[in-house]
Coordinates of C-alpha atoms in Angstrom, one line a residue:
M1 CA 0.0 0.0 0.0
S2 CA 1.4 3.4 -1.0
L3 CA 2.1 6.1 1.6
R4 CA -0.7 8.3 0.1
N5 CA -3.3 5.5 0.5
L6 CA -2.2 4.8 4.0
K7 CA -2.7 8.5 5.0
R8 CA -6.2 8.4 3.4
L9 CA -7.1 5.4 5.6
E10 CA -5.9 7.1 8.7
L11 CA -8.1 10.1 7.9
L12 CA -11.1 7.9 7.3
L13 CA -10.6 6.2 10.7
L14 CA -10.2 9.5 12.5
F15 CA -13.4 10.9 10.9
G16 CA -15.3 7.6 11.9
F17 CA -14.1 8.0 15.5
L18 CA -15.1 11.6 15.7
Y19 CA -18.6 10.8 14.2
S20 CA -19.2 8.0 16.8
F21 CA -18.1 10.2 19.6
S22 CA -20.5 13.1 18.5
V23 CA -23.4 10.7 18.3
L24 CA -22.8 9.4 21.8
V25 CA -22.6 13.0 23.2
I26 CA -25.8 14.1 21.5
S27 CA -27.8 11.0 22.6
S28 CA -27.0 11.8 26.3
F29 CA -28.8 15.1 26.0
Q30 CA -32.0 14.0 24.4
H31 CA -34.9 16.5 24.7
D32 CA -38.4 15.7 25.9
E33 CA -41.5 16.7 23.9
G34 CA -41.6 20.1 25.4
G35 CA -38.0 20.8 24.5
N36 CA -36.6 20.5 28.1
Y37 CA -33.8 18.3 29.1
H38 CA -34.7 15.3 31.3
S39 CA -33.6 15.5 34.9
D40 CA -32.2 12.3 36.3
S41 CA -33.9 12.8 39.6
H42 CA -36.8 10.6 38.6
I43 CA -34.5 7.6 38.7
R44 CA -35.0 5.6 41.9
G45 CA -32.4 6.7 44.5
A46 CA -31.3 9.8 42.6
L47 CA -31.2 13.1 44.5
P48 CA -32.8 16.3 43.0
S49 CA -30.6 19.3 42.9
K50 CA -31.3 22.1 45.4
S51 CA -32.7 24.4 42.7
E52 CA -34.8 21.6 41.3
F53 CA -36.3 20.7 44.7
V54 CA -36.9 24.2 46.1
S55 CA -38.5 25.4 42.8
K56 CA -41.3 23.0 43.1
P57 CA -44.4 24.0 45.2
R58 CA -44.8 22.6 48.8
R59 CA -48.3 21.4 48.1
R60 CA -48.4 19.1 45.0
T61 CA -51.1 16.6 44.0
P62 CA -49.8 13.4 45.6
T63 CA -50.3 9.8 44.5
K64 CA -52.0 7.0 46.4
V65 CA -50.4 5.7 49.5
D66 CA -50.8 2.2 51.0
N67 CA -53.3 2.3 53.9
G68 CA -52.0 -0.8 55.5
D69 CA -54.1 -2.1 58.3
V70 CA -56.8 0.4 57.6
S71 CA -57.9 -1.2 54.4
A72 CA -57.6 -4.6 55.9
E73 CA -59.7 -3.5 58.9
M74 CA -62.3 -2.0 56.5
K75 CA -62.7 -5.3 54.7
T76 CA -63.0 -7.2 57.9
N77 CA -65.8 -4.8 59.2
G78 CA -67.6 -4.5 55.8
M79 CA -66.8 -0.8 55.6
S80 CA -65.4 -0.6 52.1
S81 CA -68.2 1.7 50.9
R82 CA -67.7 5.5 51.5
D83 CA -70.3 8.2 52.0
D84 CA -68.3 10.7 50.0
D85 CA -69.3 10.6 46.3
S86 CA -66.3 12.6 45.1
T87 CA -63.9 11.0 42.6
E88 CA -60.2 10.5 43.3
S89 CA -57.8 13.1 42.0
S90 CA -55.6 12.3 39.0
Q91 CA -52.4 10.6 40.1
D92 CA -48.9 10.6 38.7
E93 CA -48.1 6.9 38.1
S94 CA -44.4 7.5 37.4
E95 CA -43.5 8.0 41.1
S96 CA -45.3 6.6 44.1
S97 CA -46.4 8.8 47.0
E98 CA -44.0 7.0 49.3
E99 CA -41.1 7.7 46.9
Q100 CA -42.0 11.3 46.9
A101 CA -42.2 11.5 50.7
T102 CA -38.8 9.8 51.2
R103 CA -37.0 11.8 48.6
R104 CA -33.9 13.4 50.2
G105 CA -33.0 17.0 49.6
P106 CA -33.3 20.5 51.3
F107 CA -36.2 20.6 53.8
T108 CA -37.4 23.9 55.1
P109 CA -40.6 23.3 57.0
G110 CA -43.3 26.1 57.0
R111 CA -45.2 27.5 60.0
C112 CA -46.7 24.8 62.2
A113 CA -49.1 24.5 65.1
L114 CA -49.8 22.0 67.9
C115 CA -53.4 22.1 68.9
F116 CA -54.4 20.4 72.2
F117 CA -58.0 19.5 73.1
G118 CA -60.0 17.8 75.8
L119 CA -60.2 17.3 79.5
P120 CA -56.8 17.5 81.3
R121 CA -57.1 14.3 83.3
S122 CA -54.0 13.5 85.5
Y123 CA -52.3 16.2 83.6
E124 CA -49.3 17.3 85.7
S125 CA -48.5 13.9 87.1
V126 CA -48.9 11.7 84.0
V127 CA -49.7 13.6 80.8
L128 CA -47.4 16.7 80.8
P129 CA -44.1 14.8 81.4
T130 CA -44.7 12.7 78.3
I131 CA -45.9 15.8 76.2
E132 CA -42.5 17.4 77.1
K133 CA -40.6 14.3 76.1
N134 CA -42.4 13.0 73.1
I135 CA -44.3 16.0 71.6
L136 CA -42.5 19.3 72.5
R137 CA -38.9 18.1 72.2
P138 CA -39.3 16.4 68.8
N139 CA -41.1 19.4 67.3
A140 CA -39.1 22.3 69.0
K141 CA -36.9 22.5 66.0
Y142 CA -39.9 23.7 63.9
G143 CA -40.9 26.5 66.3
C144 CA -44.6 25.4 66.3
D145 CA -47.1 27.7 68.0
V146 CA -49.4 26.1 70.6
F147 CA -53.1 26.4 71.0
V148 CA -55.1 24.7 73.8
H149 CA -58.8 24.3 74.4
F150 CA -59.8 22.5 77.6
F151 CA -62.8 22.0 79.9
D152 CA -62.6 23.8 83.2
Q153 CA -64.1 21.4 85.7
K154 CA -63.1 20.1 89.2
S155 CA -64.1 16.5 89.0
E156 CA -65.4 13.8 86.6
P157 CA -68.2 11.4 87.5
A158 CA -67.7 7.6 87.1
G159 CA -68.7 6.3 83.7
R160 CA -69.0 3.2 81.7
R161 CA -65.3 2.3 81.9
N162 CA -64.1 5.2 84.1
D163 CA -64.0 5.4 87.9
G164 CA -64.0 9.2 87.7
G165 CA -62.1 11.4 90.2
R166 CA -60.8 14.9 91.0
I167 CA -59.4 17.1 88.2
D168 CA -57.3 20.2 88.6
S169 CA -57.8 21.9 85.2
S170 CA -55.4 24.7 86.1
D171 CA -52.5 22.2 85.7
I172 CA -52.8 22.6 82.0
Y173 CA -51.3 26.2 82.2
H174 CA -48.0 24.5 83.1
L175 CA -47.7 23.6 79.5
E176 CA -46.6 27.1 78.7
A177 CA -43.4 26.8 80.8
S178 CA -42.7 23.4 79.2
V179 CA -43.1 25.0 75.7
R180 CA -40.6 27.7 76.6
K181 CA -38.1 25.3 78.0
A182 CA -38.2 23.0 74.9
H183 CA -37.7 26.1 72.8
D184 CA -34.7 27.4 74.9
D185 CA -33.1 23.9 74.8
V186 CA -33.2 23.6 71.1
N187 CA -31.9 27.1 70.6
N188 CA -29.0 26.4 72.9
D189 CA -28.1 23.4 70.8
R190 CA -28.4 25.5 67.6
E191 CA -26.2 28.2 69.1
N192 CA -23.5 25.7 69.9
E193 CA -23.6 24.5 66.3
N194 CA -23.6 28.1 64.9
Q195 CA -27.1 27.8 63.5
P196 CA -29.7 30.6 63.5
S197 CA -32.1 30.7 66.4
I198 CA -35.8 29.7 66.2
P199 CA -38.3 32.4 67.0
S200 CA -40.2 32.0 70.2
P201 CA -43.5 30.1 69.8
F202 CA -46.8 31.7 70.6
I203 CA -49.1 29.9 73.0
Q204 CA -52.8 30.5 73.8
F205 CA -55.4 28.9 76.0
V206 CA -59.2 29.0 75.9
N207 CA -61.7 27.0 78.0
D208 CA -65.3 26.1 78.4
T209 CA -67.3 25.1 81.5
D210 CA -70.2 22.7 81.4
D211 CA -72.6 25.7 81.3
T212 CA -70.9 27.4 78.4
F213 CA -70.7 24.1 76.5
M214 CA -74.4 23.5 77.0
T215 CA -75.2 27.0 75.9
V216 CA -73.6 26.3 72.5
R217 CA -74.4 22.6 72.0
K218 CA -77.6 21.8 73.9
H219 CA -79.9 22.0 70.8
Q220 CA -77.6 19.6 69.0
L221 CA -77.4 17.1 71.9
D222 CA -81.2 17.1 72.1
K223 CA -81.4 16.3 68.4
Y224 CA -78.8 13.6 68.4
H225 CA -80.4 11.8 71.4
N226 CA -84.1 12.2 70.4
S227 CA -84.5 12.2 66.6
R228 CA -86.1 9.1 65.3
N229 CA -87.2 7.7 61.9
E230 CA -90.6 6.4 60.9
R231 CA -89.7 3.0 62.4
G232 CA -89.0 4.6 65.8
N233 CA -85.2 4.0 65.6
Q234 CA -82.9 6.7 66.7
I235 CA -81.4 8.4 63.6
Y236 CA -78.2 9.8 65.0
F237 CA -77.5 7.9 68.2
P238 CA -75.4 4.7 67.4
W239 CA -77.8 2.4 69.2
K240 CA -76.3 -0.7 67.5
S241 CA -73.0 0.0 69.2
H242 CA -74.6 -0.3 72.7
W243 CA -73.6 3.2 73.7
H244 CA -74.8 4.9 76.9
N245 CA -76.2 8.4 76.7
S246 CA -73.0 9.6 78.4
S247 CA -71.0 8.2 75.6
M248 CA -72.7 10.5 73.1
D249 CA -72.3 13.5 75.4
N250 CA -68.6 12.9 75.9
M251 CA -68.1 12.5 72.1
I252 CA -69.8 15.8 71.4
K253 CA -67.7 17.4 74.0
Q254 CA -64.6 16.1 72.2
W255 CA -65.9 17.4 68.9
H256 CA -66.5 20.8 70.4
S257 CA -63.1 20.9 72.0
V258 CA -61.3 19.8 68.7
N259 CA -63.2 22.5 66.8
A260 CA -62.5 25.2 69.4
S261 CA -58.8 24.4 69.5
F262 CA -58.4 24.6 65.7
S263 CA -60.6 27.7 65.5
L264 CA -58.4 29.4 68.1
M265 CA -55.4 28.8 65.8
E266 CA -57.2 30.1 62.8
S267 CA -58.3 33.2 64.7
Y268 CA -54.7 34.0 65.6
A269 CA -53.6 33.2 62.1
Q270 CA -56.1 35.6 60.6
S271 CA -55.4 38.5 63.0
H272 CA -51.6 38.2 62.7
S273 CA -51.4 37.3 58.9
V274 CA -49.9 33.9 59.6
E275 CA -50.3 30.9 57.3
Y276 CA -49.9 27.6 59.0
E277 CA -48.7 24.8 56.8
R278 CA -48.8 21.8 59.2
V279 CA -51.0 21.2 62.2
A280 CA -51.3 18.5 64.8
M281 CA -54.5 17.8 66.8
L282 CA -53.5 16.2 70.1
R283 CA -55.3 15.0 73.2
S284 CA -54.6 16.4 76.7
D285 CA -55.5 13.3 78.5
V286 CA -53.1 10.6 77.2
L287 CA -49.6 9.3 78.1
Y288 CA -47.5 9.7 75.0
A289 CA -45.3 6.6 75.0
T290 CA -43.4 7.2 71.7
P291 CA -42.0 10.4 70.0
I292 CA -44.3 12.1 67.5
D293 CA -42.6 14.4 64.9
I294 CA -45.4 16.1 63.0
Y295 CA -43.5 16.0 59.7
V296 CA -42.5 12.4 60.0
L297 CA -44.5 9.6 58.4
D298 CA -42.4 6.7 59.7
N299 CA -40.2 6.9 62.8
L300 CA -38.2 3.8 62.0
N301 CA -37.0 5.1 58.7
K302 CA -37.2 8.8 59.5
T303 CA -39.5 9.3 56.5
I304 CA -40.3 13.0 56.1
D305 CA -43.5 14.3 54.3
Y306 CA -41.5 16.6 52.0
N307 CA -44.6 17.4 49.9
N308 CA -46.9 18.1 52.9
S309 CA -49.4 15.8 51.3
H310 CA -50.3 13.2 53.9
F311 CA -52.5 13.3 57.0
V312 CA -51.3 10.8 59.6
L313 CA -53.3 8.6 62.0
P314 CA -52.2 6.2 64.8
P315 CA -52.0 2.4 64.1
F316 CA -54.0 1.1 67.0
C317 CA -57.7 1.2 68.0
Q318 CA -58.8 1.2 64.4
H319 CA -62.6 0.7 64.5
P320 CA -62.1 0.9 61.5
V321 CA -59.8 4.0 62.0
N322 CA -58.4 5.7 65.1
D323 CA -60.2 9.0 65.8
R324 CA -58.0 10.2 68.7
M325 CA -55.3 12.2 66.9
I326 CA -54.2 13.5 63.6
Y327 CA -51.4 15.6 62.0
G328 CA -50.9 16.8 58.5
P329 CA -51.5 19.6 56.1
T330 CA -53.7 22.4 57.5
E331 CA -56.2 22.2 54.7
A332 CA -56.8 18.5 55.4
V333 CA -56.8 18.8 59.2
R334 CA -59.3 21.6 59.0
I335 CA -62.0 19.2 57.7
W336 CA -61.2 16.7 60.5
A337 CA -61.4 19.4 63.1
T338 CA -64.2 21.7 62.1
Q339 CA -66.6 20.0 59.7
R340 CA -67.9 17.1 61.8
F341 CA -71.1 18.8 62.8
A342 CA -71.9 19.7 59.2
L343 CA -70.8 16.4 57.7
I344 CA -72.9 14.3 60.1
E345 CA -76.0 15.8 58.6
R346 CA -75.0 14.6 55.2
R347 CA -74.3 11.1 56.5
V348 CA -77.7 10.9 58.2
R349 CA -79.5 12.0 55.1
Q350 CA -77.8 9.3 53.1
A351 CA -78.8 6.7 55.8
R352 CA -76.3 4.0 54.7
D353 CA -75.3 2.8 58.2
E354 CA -78.4 2.8 60.4
G355 CA -77.7 2.3 64.0
H356 CA -74.1 3.4 63.5
E357 CA -74.5 6.8 61.8
M358 CA -72.8 8.8 64.6
H359 CA -70.3 6.1 65.6
S360 CA -67.2 8.3 65.7
E361 CA -64.7 6.0 63.9
R362 CA -67.1 4.7 61.3
F363 CA -68.3 8.3 60.6
L364 CA -64.7 9.5 60.1
D365 CA -63.8 6.6 57.9
A366 CA -66.9 6.8 55.7
T367 CA -67.4 10.6 55.5
V368 CA -64.7 12.8 57.0
L369 CA -61.5 11.2 55.7
P370 CA -62.8 10.7 52.1
R371 CA -63.6 14.4 52.1
M372 CA -60.0 15.1 53.0
E373 CA -58.8 12.7 50.3
S374 CA -61.0 14.3 47.7
L375 CA -58.7 17.4 48.0
G376 CA -55.7 15.3 46.9
Y377 CA -54.3 14.4 50.4
H378 CA -53.6 10.9 51.4
R379 CA -54.3 8.8 54.5
H380 CA -51.2 7.4 56.2
I381 CA -50.7 5.2 59.2
N382 CA -47.6 5.9 61.3
R383 CA -47.0 2.5 62.8
D384 CA -44.6 3.9 65.4
I385 CA -47.1 6.0 67.3
C386 CA -48.3 4.9 70.8
F387 CA -50.3 6.8 73.4
M388 CA -52.6 5.6 76.1
R389 CA -55.6 7.2 77.7
T390 CA -55.4 8.4 81.3
R391 CA -58.1 8.7 83.9
A392 CA -58.7 11.4 86.5
N393 CA -57.5 9.0 89.3
G394 CA -54.0 8.5 87.7
V395 CA -54.8 5.3 85.8
V396 CA -53.4 4.6 82.4
I397 CA -55.2 2.2 80.0
L398 CA -52.5 -0.3 78.9
N399 CA -54.7 -2.0 76.2
D400 CA -54.7 1.0 73.9
C401 CA -51.6 0.4 71.8
F402 CA -52.4 -3.3 71.4
S403 CA -56.1 -3.2 70.4
A404 CA -57.4 -3.3 66.8
G405 CA -53.9 -2.7 65.5
V406 CA -50.5 -2.7 67.3
T407 CA -47.8 -0.1 67.4
R408 CA -44.7 -1.5 65.7
G409 CA -42.1 -3.0 67.9
L410 CA -44.2 -3.1 71.1
V411 CA -44.5 -6.4 72.9
W412 CA -47.5 -7.1 75.2
R413 CA -45.5 -8.6 78.0
H414 CA -43.5 -5.4 78.2
R415 CA -46.5 -3.1 78.4
L416 CA -45.7 -1.8 81.9
R417 CA -42.0 -1.2 80.9
I418 CA -43.3 1.1 78.0
I419 CA -45.0 3.6 80.3
N420 CA -42.3 3.4 83.0
R421 CA -39.8 4.4 80.3
A422 CA -42.1 7.3 79.1
L423 CA -42.6 8.6 82.6
G424 CA -39.2 7.9 84.1
R425 CA -40.7 6.2 87.1
R426 CA -42.5 2.9 88.1
C427 CA -46.2 2.3 87.8
S428 CA -48.1 -0.7 89.2
E429 CA -50.4 -2.9 87.1
E430 CA -54.1 -3.5 87.8
I431 CA -56.7 -5.5 85.9
T432 CA -60.3 -4.1 85.9
G433 CA -62.8 -6.0 83.7
S434 CA -61.5 -6.1 80.2
D435 CA -58.9 -3.3 80.8
Y436 CA -55.3 -3.7 81.8
Q437 CA -54.5 -0.6 83.7
A438 CA -51.4 1.0 85.3
K439 CA -51.7 3.1 88.4
C440 CA -49.1 5.9 88.2

């Protein structure tokens, strides 16, 4: 082969290499139909860049999340039908709701609130120490404001499963000092780490007496107890659930307190031009046995609700859902907290669950929660939550976290150890009827 032909061959090989290289480079920057380059953050495990994550809105239409024990419990109890006729929102099938929630990246929570409600039974001796440990400390880093509604009464009569006892409602005001201490502690830690301090949270209380409660709700109580259909059956009262009249009265008191606590928050927000992104509704008469971070969906894996798209319920006492606590996006929690008195009228008109219409958990599952889901939010069970009801005489109901669903990791034989650890002192076990109780 002549020298001239050899040089021609070398040039051809060089041009072939350059052509192949250019094709490879161009293919790695393929455009989508809209002319934008594809981000690789949709690949499982890939991290979005800071600009990509922050540029997306906090509230996006989420996709469906697995309801775990809730759906199973619904099937068991024949509660698959819902009162809400709304259709499900469109969902992005390319990425599951759980994948969205667990995505890692910059997380800057918005304004949040902790709303407490109910009667402060055994508050200073049992409830408050566990609020400090498992509610205030885990959420102090967010600087949540605190709003409290409570019933101002001196004692509680014995009930169906309650021995009654003396109540010092003024103990609940000690919560303010606990909120301040949790705030100071977290700011001290941040100062040591050269991080900016968190603004001091606002805290506000409001209360009702039995008289003021009856002034507002007596006409509704009369209707709920006495309304009957053409067959003579009570329309509202859940007579198939074998309730006592006091059961209905106590539930309406709870609904009233939930509504009042949330409304107190909204009144402050309106008058101070504050927009709350995340809200928790929490009882003032329970021993909180495990930490509750109101942005976390899963304590075990530290799953954060980055999209603020899930409302969270406890995993136990699902009849077919737990009605004792919720946290999540403000828009969703507003329905849970303030629309029960309106939505029960719709449920009764539809008359799909006679004898159980006003059964609290069935009403929430069939009417209230679907209304929240119709806005694009998703029901989620945090399997790591445990709290137990207290009584006015210092008793804690040990059954709670083991009934109709069990908190993950808890073992029945260690039930007493769980509350001893939460309180930092020893309690003694008692058995009364079907309840296992601890005297603390």
